[in-house]
Amino acid sequence: MPYTVAVDKDVCISSGKCVADAPQAFQFDADELAEVVDPSGLSDADKLVIARNCPSGAISIRDDAGNALDVD
Amino acid sequence: MSAPTIDVVTVQTFADAKDAYRQKELRQALYDDGEVIMADVLVNLHGTEHRNRRRVENRSFRRDTFELYERELFPAVTEQTLAPYLRAGSVDLVHLGHELMLNLAALTAGVDRPQETAEETGRLYDYTMLFIEGATLAHSTLDKDERRVAIFAALEEWDREFLTPSIARRRAAIAQLAAGEIAEADLPKDVLTTLLRSEGELDLPHEVIRREVAFLLLAGAHTSATAFVRSIDHILSWVEAHPEDQPKVVGDRLFVQRCIHETVRLNPSSPVGQRWALADVTLKSGLHVPKGGKLVIDLAAVNRDPEVFGPTAEAFDPYRELPPGVGPFGLSFGGGMHVCIGQDLAGGVVPAEDVDPNVHLYGLVAGAVQRLFNAGVRRDPANPPQRDAATARPYWGTYPVLLGPAD
């Protein structure tokens, strides 16, 4: 099972990097905070890169067992 | 009676610094001496107030806007700025860097120069240099109180000459848009316009808009200008030692971008980050900062952490290989909530392994630096560069270079 992706909106600063890098997977909500829409086109490696590129650390990744992965 | 003691904790590892930048209970402390310019500006805000302002200003810092700047607006401004110095065959890189980056920062901040004269640009340059001094007063070697008075007077003069007319033009354009007389695409794409359109969301008083735009002007001009000069210095030395890379400097912008990132890693614009602890904070490593204490992030050490950057971390090496998740510029752009809003504009996007060089964004510094190498930039043997004695920060004061074909 592929990794799951989540955005913590309390941490998101609307930098838009995830939306620019993977517009099919992320979008801005009505408050201009990032949200996950459809990450099915992303590989697990892509998800890790996008999470690591998030400047505020708002994106978290979990493996198929539900364990949070280190994206620092 | 002696002043109360403040606990100061210094961070010197990359992992601690990254962790610290993401702590919500650590508040910006770097600009406490620079309030004449920095009070209530974005990088000094915290919590909800910061998030709301950042969310609005980020609208001016989206990838599509960067593409417009990098591919259309900046190349034209660079050629215009450089032209007289190419004719002269020489220039001081410190002056050129600030003039060029000021021209670019004025575009992004939203400061107009309707007269389009050298004298007008010269006045804006002089104001901006005072604003830079104001924001970096913490490291000034001059009388700080005296300088604050002079900088505040300059801020008011700049407001009358540049900011107030720029605001009036944008308000008129916004009214025209509302009346259906112009299209969305006709509005200026700058932060001032974005702030004015956000009235009702932010309700910023004029004095705050004034400091915010002054800060954007100085930050855009100063950080990129220092990176511009230092990058050329590093690349000149690198090519002396590695002449086989000379063709890359003029023909491979990805290589130039790597040189910019390596320069920025070794030379963060501010040598330290500082935060006040709003509550007891314990980092993942166990490092503890008590409530009321100050955390100092020693960026020079952090960006040379051998655990991350290897045993040659002290050296300039554009071929450096990095672990996943580590930016090639270290933490020079900060991190967490206050990560530099103009990072991708100045430094470009960090290239992926499968990068397409035709659509990649390299950043304005890489574009400007490569333009100088295409113009034959080289040190002037008769005028060696000198450090700036007016600040404890390691800036170049003068850096004379020659341009054009070598004799």
Short mmCIF file of C-alpha atoms in Angstrom, two decimals:
data_model
loop_
_atom_site.label_atom_id
_atom_site.label_comp_id
_atom_site.label_asym_id
_atom_site.label_seq_id
_atom_site.Cartn_x
_atom_site.Cartn_y
_atom_site.Cartn_z
CA MET A 1 0.00 0.00 0.00
CA PRO A 2 1.39 3.44 -0.88
CA TYR A 3 2.42 5.98 1.72
CA THR A 4 -0.32 8.31 2.93
CA VAL A 5 0.09 12.10 2.92
CA ALA A 6 -1.48 14.66 5.23
CA VAL A 7 -1.21 18.43 5.71
CA ASP A 8 -1.39 19.97 9.18
CA LYS A 9 -3.24 23.20 8.47
CA ASP A 10 -2.26 24.63 11.83
CA VAL A 11 1.34 24.53 10.66
CA CYS A 12 0.92 25.38 6.94
CA ILE A 13 2.11 28.91 6.03
CA SER A 14 0.70 28.89 2.47
CA SER A 15 4.14 28.83 0.86
CA GLY A 16 2.57 26.94 -2.02
CA LYS A 17 5.59 24.76 -2.76
CA CYS A 18 3.57 21.54 -2.65
CA VAL A 19 0.84 23.06 -4.83
CA ALA A 20 3.45 24.25 -7.37
CA ASP A 21 5.41 20.98 -7.38
CA ALA A 22 2.42 18.60 -7.49
CA PRO A 23 -0.74 20.49 -8.48
CA GLN A 24 -2.58 17.23 -9.13
CA ALA A 25 -2.02 16.16 -5.53
CA PHE A 26 -2.31 19.43 -3.57
CA GLN A 27 -4.44 22.55 -3.80
CA PHE A 28 -5.26 25.58 -1.71
CA ASP A 29 -8.44 25.53 0.32
CA ALA A 30 -10.69 28.55 0.83
CA ASP A 31 -8.28 29.87 3.47
CA GLU A 32 -5.32 29.46 1.08
CA LEU A 33 -3.91 26.65 3.16
CA ALA A 34 -2.63 23.54 1.41
CA GLU A 35 -4.74 20.41 1.33
CA VAL A 36 -4.34 16.98 -0.20
CA VAL A 37 -6.67 16.23 -3.12
CA ASP A 38 -5.34 13.24 -5.07
CA PRO A 39 -1.88 11.92 -4.31
CA SER A 40 -2.38 8.72 -6.34
CA GLY A 41 -0.10 9.96 -9.12
CA LEU A 42 2.82 10.46 -6.75
CA SER A 43 5.38 7.78 -6.00
CA ASP A 44 6.37 7.21 -2.39
CA ALA A 45 9.70 8.86 -3.19
CA ASP A 46 7.91 11.92 -4.61
CA LYS A 47 5.83 12.20 -1.44
CA LEU A 48 8.95 12.20 0.70
CA VAL A 49 10.60 14.88 -1.44
CA ILE A 50 7.52 17.11 -1.29
CA ALA A 51 7.22 16.67 2.47
CA ARG A 52 10.91 17.49 2.96
CA ASN A 53 10.55 20.59 0.77
CA CYS A 54 7.76 21.98 2.91
CA PRO A 55 9.45 24.86 4.78
CA SER A 56 7.13 24.73 7.76
CA GLY A 57 7.07 20.96 8.15
CA ALA A 58 3.31 20.85 7.65
CA ILE A 59 3.31 17.69 5.48
CA SER A 60 3.52 14.31 7.16
CA ILE A 61 3.94 10.88 5.57
CA ARG A 62 2.92 7.51 6.98
CA ASP A 63 3.90 4.08 5.70
CA ASP A 64 1.46 1.25 5.07
CA ALA A 65 1.63 0.25 8.73
CA GLY A 66 0.63 3.76 9.78
CA ASN A 67 4.05 4.72 11.10
CA ALA A 68 5.04 8.35 10.73
CA LEU A 69 8.18 8.68 8.58
CA ASP A 70 11.00 11.08 9.34
CA VAL A 71 10.80 13.89 6.79
CA ASP A 72 13.21 16.30 8.54
CA MET B 1 20.57 47.15 40.58
CA SER B 2 21.83 44.88 37.84
CA ALA B 3 19.72 43.89 34.84
CA PRO B 4 18.04 40.48 35.00
CA THR B 5 20.11 37.68 33.55
CA ILE B 6 18.88 36.20 30.27
CA ASP B 7 19.54 32.56 29.52
CA VAL B 8 21.20 32.37 26.12
CA VAL B 9 21.37 28.99 24.43
CA THR B 10 23.38 28.62 21.22
CA VAL B 11 22.59 26.02 18.58
CA GLN B 12 25.40 24.84 16.30
CA THR B 13 24.08 21.68 14.65
CA PHE B 14 21.91 21.49 11.56
CA ALA B 15 19.38 19.18 13.22
CA ASP B 16 18.90 21.45 16.24
CA ALA B 17 18.60 24.54 14.05
CA LYS B 18 15.97 22.99 11.77
CA ASP B 19 14.04 21.79 14.81
CA ALA B 20 14.29 25.23 16.45
CA TYR B 21 13.03 27.07 13.37
CA ARG B 22 9.88 24.93 13.45
CA GLN B 23 9.10 25.52 17.13
CA LYS B 24 5.95 27.60 17.54
CA GLU B 25 6.98 28.78 21.00
CA LEU B 26 10.11 30.48 19.69
CA ARG B 27 9.54 34.05 18.55
CA GLN B 28 11.69 36.16 16.21
CA ALA B 29 14.40 38.09 18.10
CA LEU B 30 16.88 39.04 15.39
CA TYR B 31 15.56 42.52 14.71
CA ASP B 32 15.03 43.86 18.24
CA ASP B 33 17.56 46.67 17.62
CA GLY B 34 16.13 47.47 14.19
CA GLU B 35 12.59 48.44 15.09
CA VAL B 36 12.81 51.76 13.25
CA ILE B 37 12.36 49.69 10.09
CA MET B 38 11.33 46.29 11.40
CA ALA B 39 8.49 46.93 13.87
CA ASP B 40 5.40 44.96 12.81
CA VAL B 41 6.91 43.73 9.54
CA LEU B 42 6.19 40.17 8.47
CA VAL B 43 9.38 38.57 9.78
CA ASN B 44 8.79 40.11 13.21
CA LEU B 45 5.20 38.90 13.63
CA HIS B 46 4.18 35.76 15.48
CA GLY B 47 1.23 33.39 15.69
CA THR B 48 -2.07 34.23 14.02
CA GLU B 49 -0.99 37.75 13.07
CA HIS B 50 1.99 36.30 11.22
CA ARG B 51 0.00 33.58 9.48
CA ASN B 52 -2.60 36.03 8.24
CA ARG B 53 -0.02 38.44 6.82
CA ARG B 54 2.08 35.65 5.35
CA ARG B 55 -0.93 34.09 3.67
CA VAL B 56 -1.72 37.39 1.96
CA GLU B 57 1.85 38.20 0.93
CA ASN B 58 2.43 34.68 -0.40
CA ARG B 59 0.01 35.59 -3.20
CA SER B 60 2.85 37.68 -4.66
CA PHE B 61 5.35 34.86 -4.30
CA ARG B 62 3.81 32.10 -6.38
CA ARG B 63 5.66 30.08 -9.00
CA ASP B 64 3.79 31.66 -11.94
CA THR B 65 4.80 35.13 -10.76
CA PHE B 66 8.44 34.00 -10.45
CA GLU B 67 8.32 32.73 -14.03
CA LEU B 68 7.14 36.14 -15.22
CA TYR B 69 9.91 37.87 -13.30
CA GLU B 70 12.71 35.47 -14.22
CA ARG B 71 11.90 35.05 -17.89
CA GLU B 72 10.59 38.50 -18.83
CA LEU B 73 11.04 41.31 -16.32
CA PHE B 74 14.42 40.65 -14.72
CA PRO B 75 16.50 40.06 -17.89
CA ALA B 76 15.42 43.43 -19.27
CA VAL B 77 16.19 45.23 -16.00
CA THR B 78 19.56 43.49 -15.78
CA GLU B 79 20.58 44.63 -19.27
CA GLN B 80 19.45 48.19 -18.59
CA THR B 81 21.34 48.36 -15.29
CA LEU B 82 24.49 46.81 -16.69
CA ALA B 83 24.73 48.82 -19.92
CA PRO B 84 26.68 51.88 -18.66
CA TYR B 85 29.18 49.72 -16.81
CA LEU B 86 29.77 47.54 -19.86
CA ARG B 87 30.56 50.70 -21.79
CA ALA B 88 32.92 51.86 -19.03
CA GLY B 89 34.63 48.45 -18.83
CA SER B 90 34.71 48.43 -15.04
CA VAL B 91 32.44 48.59 -11.99
CA ASP B 92 32.41 48.14 -8.24
CA LEU B 93 30.50 44.90 -7.73
CA VAL B 94 29.16 46.05 -4.35
CA HIS B 95 27.54 49.09 -5.94
CA LEU B 96 26.38 47.20 -9.03
CA GLY B 97 24.93 44.40 -6.92
CA HIS B 98 22.87 46.78 -4.82
CA GLU B 99 21.78 48.87 -7.82
CA LEU B 100 20.77 45.82 -9.82
CA MET B 101 19.02 44.04 -6.99
CA LEU B 102 17.34 47.29 -5.92
CA ASN B 103 15.92 47.64 -9.43
CA LEU B 104 14.58 44.09 -9.18
CA ALA B 105 13.35 44.51 -5.59
CA ALA B 106 11.52 47.73 -6.50
CA LEU B 107 9.55 45.72 -9.06
CA THR B 108 8.60 42.98 -6.62
CA ALA B 109 7.89 45.33 -3.69
CA GLY B 110 5.89 47.81 -5.77
CA VAL B 111 7.96 51.01 -5.59
CA ASP B 112 7.67 53.10 -8.76
CA ARG B 113 10.21 55.49 -10.22
CA PRO B 114 8.12 57.55 -12.63
CA GLN B 115 10.90 59.94 -13.62
CA GLU B 116 13.07 57.01 -14.82
CA THR B 117 16.21 59.06 -14.23
CA ALA B 118 19.56 58.04 -12.76
CA GLU B 119 19.10 60.73 -10.09
CA GLU B 120 15.78 59.27 -8.99
CA THR B 121 17.26 55.76 -8.81
CA GLY B 122 20.22 57.20 -6.93
CA ARG B 123 17.89 58.66 -4.28
CA LEU B 124 16.05 55.36 -3.92
CA TYR B 125 19.41 53.62 -3.62
CA ASP B 126 20.52 56.00 -0.84
CA TYR B 127 17.25 55.46 1.06
CA THR B 128 17.54 51.70 0.69
CA MET B 129 21.08 51.67 2.03
CA LEU B 130 19.80 53.52 5.13
CA PHE B 131 16.97 50.99 5.52
CA ILE B 132 19.52 48.17 5.31
CA GLU B 133 21.49 49.90 8.05
CA GLY B 134 18.29 50.19 10.10
CA ALA B 135 17.40 46.53 9.83
CA THR B 136 20.92 45.40 10.73
CA LEU B 137 21.50 47.85 13.59
CA ALA B 138 22.13 44.90 15.91
CA HIS B 139 25.49 44.45 14.20
CA SER B 140 26.29 48.14 13.66
CA THR B 141 29.59 49.52 14.92
CA LEU B 142 28.20 53.10 14.88
CA ASP B 143 26.15 55.10 17.47
CA LYS B 144 22.82 53.25 17.22
CA ASP B 145 20.59 55.99 18.68
CA GLU B 146 22.03 58.58 16.35
CA ARG B 147 21.54 56.28 13.37
CA ARG B 148 17.91 55.53 14.35
CA VAL B 149 17.03 59.24 14.14
CA ALA B 150 18.62 59.57 10.70
CA ILE B 151 16.98 56.39 9.42
CA PHE B 152 13.51 57.42 10.61
CA ALA B 153 13.87 60.80 8.88
CA ALA B 154 14.86 58.97 5.68
CA LEU B 155 11.87 56.68 5.98
CA GLU B 156 9.51 59.66 6.09
CA GLU B 157 11.21 61.36 3.13
CA TRP B 158 11.12 58.13 1.10
CA ASP B 159 7.43 57.76 1.92
CA ARG B 160 6.65 61.22 0.55
CA GLU B 161 8.73 60.83 -2.59
CA PHE B 162 8.23 57.17 -3.50
CA LEU B 163 5.72 55.23 -1.44
CA THR B 164 2.71 57.57 -1.27
CA PRO B 165 2.67 58.11 -5.07
CA SER B 166 3.09 54.34 -5.63
CA ILE B 167 0.12 53.68 -3.36
CA ALA B 168 -1.99 56.29 -5.17
CA ARG B 169 -1.29 54.67 -8.56
CA ARG B 170 -2.20 51.24 -7.26
CA ARG B 171 -5.38 52.43 -5.60
CA ALA B 172 -6.40 54.01 -8.89
CA ALA B 173 -5.66 50.78 -10.78
CA ILE B 174 -7.61 48.72 -8.23
CA ALA B 175 -10.56 51.11 -8.63
CA GLN B 176 -10.33 50.77 -12.41
CA LEU B 177 -10.39 46.99 -12.06
CA ALA B 178 -13.47 47.21 -9.84
CA ALA B 179 -15.14 49.42 -12.45
CA GLY B 180 -14.34 46.92 -15.20
CA GLU B 181 -12.07 49.38 -16.99
CA ILE B 182 -9.00 47.17 -16.84
CA ALA B 183 -8.38 43.43 -16.55
CA GLU B 184 -6.83 41.53 -13.64
CA ALA B 185 -3.69 41.00 -15.73
CA ASP B 186 -3.25 44.78 -15.99
CA LEU B 187 -2.69 45.20 -12.26
CA PRO B 188 0.92 45.43 -11.07
CA LYS B 189 2.17 42.07 -9.75
CA ASP B 190 3.87 43.29 -6.60
CA VAL B 191 3.48 43.05 -2.85
CA LEU B 192 2.20 46.61 -2.39
CA THR B 193 -0.70 45.89 -4.73
CA THR B 194 -1.42 42.66 -2.88
CA LEU B 195 -1.41 44.44 0.49
CA LEU B 196 -3.73 47.19 -0.78
CA ARG B 197 -6.13 44.63 -2.21
CA SER B 198 -6.18 42.82 1.13
CA GLU B 199 -7.75 45.74 3.00
CA GLY B 200 -10.58 44.20 4.98
CA GLU B 201 -8.46 41.10 5.62
CA LEU B 202 -5.46 42.78 7.25
CA ASP B 203 -6.37 46.46 7.82
CA LEU B 204 -2.79 47.60 8.02
CA PRO B 205 -2.18 51.23 9.03
CA HIS B 206 -0.09 53.30 6.64
CA GLU B 207 2.94 53.23 8.95
CA VAL B 208 2.97 49.42 8.87
CA ILE B 209 2.62 49.31 5.08
CA ARG B 210 5.47 51.82 4.95
CA ARG B 211 7.79 49.66 7.02
CA GLU B 212 6.68 46.47 5.26
CA VAL B 213 7.45 47.82 1.79
CA ALA B 214 10.71 49.37 3.02
CA PHE B 215 11.66 45.99 4.45
CA LEU B 216 10.81 44.17 1.22
CA LEU B 217 12.90 46.69 -0.68
CA LEU B 218 15.89 46.35 1.59
CA ALA B 219 15.61 42.58 2.00
CA GLY B 220 15.26 41.96 -1.72
CA ALA B 221 18.08 44.34 -2.57
CA HIS B 222 20.50 43.59 0.22
CA THR B 223 20.44 39.82 0.62
CA SER B 224 20.57 39.24 -3.12
CA ALA B 225 23.26 41.89 -3.59
CA THR B 226 25.55 40.36 -0.99
CA ALA B 227 24.94 36.90 -2.49
CA PHE B 228 25.71 38.34 -5.94
CA VAL B 229 29.09 39.76 -4.89
CA ARG B 230 30.10 36.77 -2.81
CA SER B 231 29.09 34.32 -5.53
CA ILE B 232 31.22 36.06 -8.12
CA ASP B 233 34.11 36.09 -5.65
CA HIS B 234 33.75 32.35 -4.97
CA ILE B 235 33.34 31.46 -8.64
CA LEU B 236 36.39 33.50 -9.67
CA SER B 237 38.47 31.61 -7.11
CA TRP B 238 36.92 28.27 -8.11
CA VAL B 239 37.69 28.77 -11.80
CA GLU B 240 41.26 29.80 -10.99
CA ALA B 241 41.70 26.43 -9.30
CA HIS B 242 39.46 24.50 -11.73
CA PRO B 243 39.88 26.10 -15.18
CA GLU B 244 38.06 23.15 -16.73
CA ASP B 245 34.83 24.60 -15.25
CA GLN B 246 35.16 27.96 -17.04
CA PRO B 247 32.82 26.88 -19.88
CA LYS B 248 30.16 25.88 -17.32
CA VAL B 249 30.21 29.31 -15.72
CA VAL B 250 29.12 30.91 -18.97
CA GLY B 251 27.12 28.05 -20.47
CA ASP B 252 25.56 25.95 -17.73
CA ARG B 253 23.15 27.85 -15.51
CA LEU B 254 22.48 24.79 -13.37
CA PHE B 255 26.18 24.83 -12.46
CA VAL B 256 25.96 28.55 -11.69
CA GLN B 257 22.90 27.92 -9.52
CA ARG B 258 24.83 25.27 -7.58
CA CYS B 259 27.59 27.85 -7.07
CA ILE B 260 25.03 30.37 -5.78
CA HIS B 261 23.58 27.82 -3.35
CA GLU B 262 27.04 26.86 -2.09
CA THR B 263 27.92 30.54 -1.65
CA VAL B 264 24.73 31.18 0.29
CA ARG B 265 25.40 28.14 2.48
CA LEU B 266 28.85 29.43 3.42
CA ASN B 267 27.72 33.06 3.73
CA PRO B 268 24.26 33.37 5.25
CA SER B 269 22.94 36.91 4.92
CA SER B 270 22.72 37.10 8.70
CA PRO B 271 25.41 35.14 10.54
CA VAL B 272 22.90 34.16 13.22
CA GLY B 273 19.20 33.56 13.76
CA GLN B 274 17.73 34.55 17.13
CA ARG B 275 14.52 33.59 18.91
CA TRP B 276 12.89 34.39 22.25
CA ALA B 277 11.35 31.43 24.09
CA LEU B 278 7.69 32.20 24.85
CA ALA B 279 7.52 29.00 26.93
CA ASP B 280 9.94 26.30 28.04
CA VAL B 281 11.16 24.63 24.84
CA THR B 282 13.03 21.34 24.57
CA LEU B 283 14.39 20.34 21.18
CA LYS B 284 14.44 16.73 19.95
CA SER B 285 18.11 16.53 20.90
CA GLY B 286 17.23 17.41 24.50
CA LEU B 287 18.60 20.96 24.26
CA HIS B 288 16.47 23.10 26.57
CA VAL B 289 15.60 26.79 26.35
CA PRO B 290 13.80 28.13 29.43
CA LYS B 291 10.85 30.50 29.06
CA GLY B 292 12.17 34.03 28.56
CA GLY B 293 15.50 32.73 27.34
CA LYS B 294 17.08 33.51 23.99
CA LEU B 295 18.06 30.94 21.40
CA VAL B 296 20.92 31.88 19.08
CA ILE B 297 21.25 29.86 15.90
CA ASP B 298 24.87 30.03 14.81
CA LEU B 299 24.25 29.75 11.08
CA ALA B 300 27.92 29.79 10.17
CA ALA B 301 28.42 26.64 12.27
CA VAL B 302 25.07 25.07 11.34
CA ASN B 303 25.79 25.38 7.62
CA ARG B 304 29.20 23.80 8.15
CA ASP B 305 27.92 20.90 10.24
CA PRO B 306 30.15 17.99 9.13
CA GLU B 307 27.39 15.49 10.02
CA VAL B 308 25.37 16.95 7.15
CA PHE B 309 27.82 18.61 4.78
CA GLY B 310 30.71 16.17 5.22
CA PRO B 311 34.35 16.58 6.17
CA THR B 312 34.88 19.33 3.56
CA ALA B 313 31.99 21.40 4.89
CA GLU B 314 34.24 24.48 5.30
CA ALA B 315 35.15 24.51 1.61
CA PHE B 316 33.32 25.91 -1.42
CA ASP B 317 32.39 22.93 -3.60
CA PRO B 318 29.61 23.21 -6.17
CA TYR B 319 29.71 19.42 -6.63
CA ARG B 320 28.87 18.72 -2.97
CA GLU B 321 26.52 15.79 -2.43
CA LEU B 322 23.89 16.14 0.28
CA PRO B 323 21.64 13.84 2.28
CA PRO B 324 17.90 13.81 1.39
CA GLY B 325 15.92 16.71 2.75
CA VAL B 326 18.86 19.10 3.09
CA GLY B 327 18.78 22.26 1.01
CA PRO B 328 22.07 22.99 -0.79
CA PHE B 329 22.03 26.45 0.82
CA GLY B 330 21.82 24.97 4.33
CA LEU B 331 19.52 27.01 6.53
CA SER B 332 20.57 30.40 5.17
CA PHE B 333 16.98 31.11 4.16
CA GLY B 334 15.81 30.15 7.65
CA GLY B 335 13.07 27.59 8.15
CA GLY B 336 9.66 27.07 9.66
CA MET B 337 7.17 29.90 9.76
CA HIS B 338 9.75 32.58 8.93
CA VAL B 339 11.44 30.83 6.03
CA CYS B 340 12.44 33.52 3.54
CA ILE B 341 9.40 34.42 1.45
CA GLY B 342 11.64 35.27 -1.51
CA GLN B 343 13.76 32.12 -1.37
CA ASP B 344 12.67 30.69 -4.73
CA LEU B 345 12.72 34.13 -6.34
CA ALA B 346 16.32 34.81 -5.33
CA GLY B 347 17.79 31.30 -5.28
CA GLY B 348 15.48 29.53 -7.69
CA VAL B 349 13.94 26.12 -7.22
CA VAL B 350 16.25 23.35 -6.04
CA PRO B 351 16.59 21.17 -9.15
CA ALA B 352 15.25 17.62 -9.06
CA GLU B 353 17.34 14.81 -10.55
CA ASP B 354 15.24 14.83 -13.72
CA VAL B 355 15.19 18.64 -14.03
CA ASP B 356 14.30 20.11 -17.42
CA PRO B 357 16.72 23.02 -17.84
CA ASN B 358 14.36 24.72 -20.29
CA VAL B 359 11.57 25.26 -17.76
CA HIS B 360 13.61 25.29 -14.53
CA LEU B 361 13.65 28.41 -12.35
CA TYR B 362 17.26 29.31 -11.52
CA GLY B 363 16.62 32.42 -9.44
CA LEU B 364 17.51 36.02 -10.08
CA VAL B 365 20.99 35.81 -8.52
CA ALA B 366 22.07 32.99 -10.85
CA GLY B 367 20.79 34.95 -13.85
CA ALA B 368 22.63 38.11 -12.82
CA VAL B 369 25.86 36.33 -11.90
CA GLN B 370 25.97 34.40 -15.17
CA ARG B 371 25.34 37.62 -17.08
CA LEU B 372 28.45 39.10 -15.44
CA PHE B 373 30.57 36.11 -16.45
CA ASN B 374 29.26 36.40 -19.97
CA ALA B 375 30.47 40.00 -19.79
CA GLY B 376 33.99 38.83 -18.88
CA VAL B 377 33.98 39.81 -15.19
CA ARG B 378 37.41 39.53 -13.53
CA ARG B 379 39.15 41.09 -10.53
CA ASP B 380 40.91 44.42 -11.03
CA PRO B 381 44.58 43.72 -10.16
CA ALA B 382 45.17 47.41 -9.41
CA ASN B 383 42.26 47.66 -6.92
CA PRO B 384 41.90 44.68 -4.61
CA PRO B 385 38.52 44.21 -2.85
CA GLN B 386 38.10 45.57 0.69
CA ARG B 387 35.85 44.47 3.57
CA ASP B 388 33.17 46.82 4.98
CA ALA B 389 34.43 48.29 8.28
CA ALA B 390 31.04 49.79 9.30
CA THR B 391 29.53 46.47 10.31
CA ALA B 392 30.56 43.35 12.16
CA ARG B 393 28.88 41.35 9.40
CA PRO B 394 31.37 39.97 6.85
CA TYR B 395 30.38 42.18 3.91
CA TRP B 396 32.55 43.38 1.07
CA GLY B 397 32.85 47.19 1.21
CA THR B 398 34.27 47.54 -2.31
CA TYR B 399 34.94 44.93 -4.98
CA PRO B 400 36.31 46.54 -8.16
CA VAL B 401 36.15 44.38 -11.28
CA LEU B 402 36.89 44.74 -14.97
CA LEU B 403 34.40 43.89 -17.69
CA GLY B 404 34.73 43.14 -21.38
CA PRO B 405 37.42 41.20 -23.24
CA ALA B 406 40.76 40.86 -21.40
CA ASP B 407 43.68 42.58 -23.13
#
